[in-house]
CSV table of C-alpha atoms in Angstrom, one decimal:
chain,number,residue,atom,x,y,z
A,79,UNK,CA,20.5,7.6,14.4
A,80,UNK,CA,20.9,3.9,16.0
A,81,UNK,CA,21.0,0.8,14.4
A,82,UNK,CA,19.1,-1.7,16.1
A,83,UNK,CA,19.7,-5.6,15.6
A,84,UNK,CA,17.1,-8.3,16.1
A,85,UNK,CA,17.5,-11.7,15.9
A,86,UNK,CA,16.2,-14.5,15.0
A,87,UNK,CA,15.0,-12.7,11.7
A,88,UNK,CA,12.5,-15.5,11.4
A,89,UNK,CA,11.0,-18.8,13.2
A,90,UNK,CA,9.2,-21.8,12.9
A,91,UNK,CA,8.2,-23.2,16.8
A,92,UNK,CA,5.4,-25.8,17.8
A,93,UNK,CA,2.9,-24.8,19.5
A,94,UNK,CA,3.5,-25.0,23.4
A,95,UNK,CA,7.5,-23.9,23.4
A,96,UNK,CA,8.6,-20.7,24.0
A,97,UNK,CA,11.1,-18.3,21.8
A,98,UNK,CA,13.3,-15.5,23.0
A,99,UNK,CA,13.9,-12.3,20.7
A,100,UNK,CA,16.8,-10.2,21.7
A,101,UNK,CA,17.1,-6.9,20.3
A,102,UNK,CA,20.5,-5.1,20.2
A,103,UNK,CA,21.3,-1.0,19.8
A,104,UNK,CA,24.3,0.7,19.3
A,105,UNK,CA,23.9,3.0,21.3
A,106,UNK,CA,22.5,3.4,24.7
A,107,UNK,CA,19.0,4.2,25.0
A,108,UNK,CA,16.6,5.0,27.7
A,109,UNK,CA,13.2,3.3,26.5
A,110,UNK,CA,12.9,0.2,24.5
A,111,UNK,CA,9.6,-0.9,23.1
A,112,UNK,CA,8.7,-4.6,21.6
A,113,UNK,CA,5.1,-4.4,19.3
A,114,UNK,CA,3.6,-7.2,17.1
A,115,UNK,CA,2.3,-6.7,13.7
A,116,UNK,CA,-0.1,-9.3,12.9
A,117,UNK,CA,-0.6,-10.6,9.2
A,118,UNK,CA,-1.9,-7.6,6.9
A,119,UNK,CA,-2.3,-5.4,10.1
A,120,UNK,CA,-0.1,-2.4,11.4
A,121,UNK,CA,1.6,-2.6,14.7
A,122,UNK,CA,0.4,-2.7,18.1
A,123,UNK,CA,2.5,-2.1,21.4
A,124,UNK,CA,3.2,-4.5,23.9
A,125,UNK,CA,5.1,-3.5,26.3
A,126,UNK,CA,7.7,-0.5,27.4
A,127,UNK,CA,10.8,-2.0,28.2
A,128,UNK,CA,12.7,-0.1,31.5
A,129,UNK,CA,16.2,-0.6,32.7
A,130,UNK,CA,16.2,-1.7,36.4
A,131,UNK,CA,12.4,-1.9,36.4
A,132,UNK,CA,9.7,-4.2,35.4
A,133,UNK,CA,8.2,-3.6,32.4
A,134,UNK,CA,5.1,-1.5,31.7
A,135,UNK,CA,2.1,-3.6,29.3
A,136,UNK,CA,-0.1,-2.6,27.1
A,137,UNK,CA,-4.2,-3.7,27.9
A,138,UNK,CA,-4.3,-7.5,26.7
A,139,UNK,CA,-0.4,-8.2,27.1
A,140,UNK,CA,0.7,-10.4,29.6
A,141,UNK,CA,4.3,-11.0,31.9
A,142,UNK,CA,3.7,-14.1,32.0
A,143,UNK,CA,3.0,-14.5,28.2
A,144,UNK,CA,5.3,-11.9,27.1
A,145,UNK,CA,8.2,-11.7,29.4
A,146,UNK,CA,10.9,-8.9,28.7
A,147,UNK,CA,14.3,-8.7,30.0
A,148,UNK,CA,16.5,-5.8,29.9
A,149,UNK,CA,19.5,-5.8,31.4
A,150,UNK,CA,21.0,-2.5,30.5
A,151,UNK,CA,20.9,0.5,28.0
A,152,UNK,CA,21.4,-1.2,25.0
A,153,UNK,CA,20.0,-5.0,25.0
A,154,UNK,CA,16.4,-6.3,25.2
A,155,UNK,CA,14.9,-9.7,25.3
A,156,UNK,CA,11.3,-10.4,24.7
A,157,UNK,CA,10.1,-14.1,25.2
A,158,UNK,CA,6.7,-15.6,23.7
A,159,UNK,CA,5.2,-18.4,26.0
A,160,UNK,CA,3.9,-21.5,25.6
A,161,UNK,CA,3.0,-20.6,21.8
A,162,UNK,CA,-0.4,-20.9,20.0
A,163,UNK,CA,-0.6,-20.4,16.2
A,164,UNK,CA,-2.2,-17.1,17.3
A,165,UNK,CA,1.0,-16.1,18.1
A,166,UNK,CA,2.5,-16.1,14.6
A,167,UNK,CA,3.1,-12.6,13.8
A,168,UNK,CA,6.5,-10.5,13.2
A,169,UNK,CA,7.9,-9.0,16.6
A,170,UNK,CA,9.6,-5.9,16.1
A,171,UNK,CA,11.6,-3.6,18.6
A,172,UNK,CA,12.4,0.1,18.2
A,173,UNK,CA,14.5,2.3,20.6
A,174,UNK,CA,15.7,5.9,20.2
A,175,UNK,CA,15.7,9.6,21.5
A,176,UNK,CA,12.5,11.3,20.2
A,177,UNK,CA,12.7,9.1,17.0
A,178,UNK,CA,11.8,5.5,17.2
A,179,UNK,CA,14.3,3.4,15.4
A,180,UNK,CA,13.2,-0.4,14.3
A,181,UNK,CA,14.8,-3.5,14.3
A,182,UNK,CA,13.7,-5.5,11.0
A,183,UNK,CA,11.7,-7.6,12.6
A,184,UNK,CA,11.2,-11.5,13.5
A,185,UNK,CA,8.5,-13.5,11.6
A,186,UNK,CA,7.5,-16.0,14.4
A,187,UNK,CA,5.3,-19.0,13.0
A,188,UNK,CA,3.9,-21.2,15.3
A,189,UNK,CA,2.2,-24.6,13.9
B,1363,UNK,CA,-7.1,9.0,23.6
B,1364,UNK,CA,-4.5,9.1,21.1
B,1365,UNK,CA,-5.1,7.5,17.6
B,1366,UNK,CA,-4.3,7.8,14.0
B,1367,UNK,CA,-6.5,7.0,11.1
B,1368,UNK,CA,-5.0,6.3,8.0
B,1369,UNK,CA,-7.8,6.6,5.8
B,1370,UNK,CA,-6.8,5.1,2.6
B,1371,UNK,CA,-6.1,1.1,2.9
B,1372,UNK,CA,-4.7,0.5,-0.3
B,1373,UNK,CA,-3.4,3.3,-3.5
B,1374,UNK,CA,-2.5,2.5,-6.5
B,1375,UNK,CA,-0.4,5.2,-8.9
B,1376,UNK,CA,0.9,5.4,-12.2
B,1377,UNK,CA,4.9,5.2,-11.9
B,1378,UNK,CA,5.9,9.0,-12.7
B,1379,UNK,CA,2.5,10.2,-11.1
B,1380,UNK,CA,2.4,12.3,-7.8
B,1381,UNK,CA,1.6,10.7,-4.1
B,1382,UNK,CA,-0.6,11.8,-1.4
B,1383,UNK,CA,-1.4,9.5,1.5
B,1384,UNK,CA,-3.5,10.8,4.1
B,1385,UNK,CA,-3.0,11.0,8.0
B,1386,UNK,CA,-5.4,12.2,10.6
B,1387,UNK,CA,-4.2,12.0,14.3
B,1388,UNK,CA,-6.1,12.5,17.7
B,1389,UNK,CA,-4.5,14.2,20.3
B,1390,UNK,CA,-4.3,16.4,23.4
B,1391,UNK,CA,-1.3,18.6,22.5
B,1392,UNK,CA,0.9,18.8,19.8
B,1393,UNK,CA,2.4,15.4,19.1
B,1394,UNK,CA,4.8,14.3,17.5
B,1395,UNK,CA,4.4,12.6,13.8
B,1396,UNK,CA,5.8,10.6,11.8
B,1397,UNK,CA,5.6,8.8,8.4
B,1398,UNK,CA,7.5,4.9,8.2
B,1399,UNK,CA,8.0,2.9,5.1
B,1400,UNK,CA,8.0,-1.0,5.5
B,1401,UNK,CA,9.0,-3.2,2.6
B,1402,UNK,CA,8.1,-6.5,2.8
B,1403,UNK,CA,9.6,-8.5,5.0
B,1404,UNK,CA,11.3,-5.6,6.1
B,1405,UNK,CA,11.1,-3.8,9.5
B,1406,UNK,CA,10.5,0.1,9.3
B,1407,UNK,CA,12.4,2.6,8.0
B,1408,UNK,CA,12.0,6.3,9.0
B,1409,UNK,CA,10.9,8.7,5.8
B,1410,UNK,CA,10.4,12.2,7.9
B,1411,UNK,CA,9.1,13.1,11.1
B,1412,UNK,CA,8.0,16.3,12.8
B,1413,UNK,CA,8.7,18.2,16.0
B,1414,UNK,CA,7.8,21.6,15.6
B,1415,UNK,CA,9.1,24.3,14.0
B,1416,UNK,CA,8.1,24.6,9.9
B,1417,UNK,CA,4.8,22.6,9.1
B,1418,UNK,CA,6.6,21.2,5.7
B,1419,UNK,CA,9.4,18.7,6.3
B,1420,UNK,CA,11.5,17.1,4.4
B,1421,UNK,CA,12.1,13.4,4.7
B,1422,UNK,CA,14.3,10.8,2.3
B,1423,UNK,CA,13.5,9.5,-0.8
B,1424,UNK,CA,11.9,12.7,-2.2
B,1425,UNK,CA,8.7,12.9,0.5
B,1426,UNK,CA,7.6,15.4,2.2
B,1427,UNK,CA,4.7,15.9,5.0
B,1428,UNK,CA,2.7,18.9,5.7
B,1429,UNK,CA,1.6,19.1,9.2
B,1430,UNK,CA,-1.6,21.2,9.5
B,1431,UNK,CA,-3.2,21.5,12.9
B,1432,UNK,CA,-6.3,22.5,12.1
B,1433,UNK,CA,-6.8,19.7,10.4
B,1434,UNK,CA,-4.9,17.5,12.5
B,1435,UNK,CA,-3.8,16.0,9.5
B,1436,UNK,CA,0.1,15.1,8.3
B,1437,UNK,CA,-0.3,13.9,4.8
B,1438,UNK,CA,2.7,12.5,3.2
B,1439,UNK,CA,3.0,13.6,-0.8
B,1440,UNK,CA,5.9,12.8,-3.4
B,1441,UNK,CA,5.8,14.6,-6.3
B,1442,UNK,CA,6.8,11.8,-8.5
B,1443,UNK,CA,6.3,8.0,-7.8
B,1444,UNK,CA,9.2,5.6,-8.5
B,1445,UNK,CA,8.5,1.7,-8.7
B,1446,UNK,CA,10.6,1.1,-5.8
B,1447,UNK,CA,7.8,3.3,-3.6
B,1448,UNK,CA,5.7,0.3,-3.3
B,1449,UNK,CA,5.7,-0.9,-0.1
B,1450,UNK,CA,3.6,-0.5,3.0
B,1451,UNK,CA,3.2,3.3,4.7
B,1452,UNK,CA,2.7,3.7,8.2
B,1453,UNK,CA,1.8,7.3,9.9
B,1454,UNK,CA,2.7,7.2,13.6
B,1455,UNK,CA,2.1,9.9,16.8
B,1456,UNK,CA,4.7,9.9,19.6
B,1457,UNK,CA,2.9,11.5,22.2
B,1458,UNK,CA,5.1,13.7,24.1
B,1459,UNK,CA,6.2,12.6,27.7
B,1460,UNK,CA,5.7,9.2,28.1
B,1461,UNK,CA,9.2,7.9,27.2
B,1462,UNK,CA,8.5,8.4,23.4
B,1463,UNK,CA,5.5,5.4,23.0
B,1464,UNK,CA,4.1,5.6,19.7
B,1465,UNK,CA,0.8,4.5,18.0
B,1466,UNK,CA,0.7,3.8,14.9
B,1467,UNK,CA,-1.9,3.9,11.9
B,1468,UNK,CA,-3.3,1.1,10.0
B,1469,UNK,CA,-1.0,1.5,7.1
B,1470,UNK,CA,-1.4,2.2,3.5
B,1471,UNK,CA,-0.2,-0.5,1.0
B,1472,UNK,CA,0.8,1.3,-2.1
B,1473,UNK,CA,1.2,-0.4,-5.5
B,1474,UNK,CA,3.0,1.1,-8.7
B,1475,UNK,CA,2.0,0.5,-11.8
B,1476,UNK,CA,4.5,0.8,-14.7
């Protein structure tokens, strides 16, 4: 199994700044994926994370809302753009082999 | 299109009592399925998952899943419900070939009562 760190665990940004999530795994792994859950709701996908390539969005996710970094196997940053309180939601990464394994999260609130 | 549809919003069980939460998947092939557990203000933690192979797995914390394809269900059952069981259950497809992307099910909230 990997572990997989995220930090920050948890936010507080006005509206109109920006915050990078980085997302850490102990081992190397091929695909890295970065999904928001949105209060009371289950998780949606927002983008596949490559190494060497540009990432791959979901329908309604943006690059230039949602940029993602990743500069190797086993690191992964996802930014959120000029914020909006829409934007407050917890941010959660998961890498792995045929199992997805989850970081616990960031709780991002934007006001 | 792949989707899952977690049927049942919200349970609530008698602490002692047995589990069932329901799963229903849409999908081309055989996918692969999982069941996640999410405290609160926690991230997810795997319970079981299935690749192939026996339709009845075995996960942690005393659940199981049955996969049944006719169905296209993968219902996740304990036998007996602890307090620490409430939490948040999601049911999740990996479809097969495309780098391991998952979607995931609305979730089930699940409440013990003492």
């Amino acid at each position: 199994s990997a572990v997989i760190s995220q930090k920050p665990s948890r936010d507080i940004c006005q509206r109109g700044t920006s915050l990078t999530i980085q997302c850490q795994v102990d081992s190397q792994v091929t695909m890295m994926f970065w999904y928001r859950q949105q209060p009371g709701q289950s998780l949606t996908l927002i983008a596949t994370a490559n190494q060497g390539s540009e990432a791959t969005y979901e329908s309604g996710f943006v690059i230039d809302k949602f940029p993602i970094s990743r500069p190797n196997l086993t690191f992964s940053t996802l930014t959120v753009s000029n914020m909006s309180p829409e934007d407050s939601s917890i941010y959660l990464c998961s890498g792995g082999g045929l199992e997805a394994f989850f970081g616990q999260g960031t709780r991002l609130t934007v006001v | 299109a792949q989707s899952v549809t977690q049927p049942d919003i919200h349970i609530t069980v008698s602490e002692g009592a047995s589990l069932e939460l329901r799963c229903n998947y849409s999908y081309g092939a055989t996918p692969y399925l999982f069941w996640y557990v999410q405290s609160p203000g926690q991230g997810l933690q795997l319970l079981l998952k299935y690749f192939s192979g026996d339709t009845l797995v075995q996960g942690i914390k005393g659940f199981e899943a049955e996969f049944k394809r006719s169905q296209s269900s993968f219902n996740l059952r304990k036998p007996s419900v602890h307090w620490s069981d409430a939490a948040e259950y999601f049911c999740a497809v990996g479809a097969r070939g495309t780098g391991n992307q998952f979607y995931f099910g609305t979730g089930t909230s699940l409440t013990v009562i003492p």
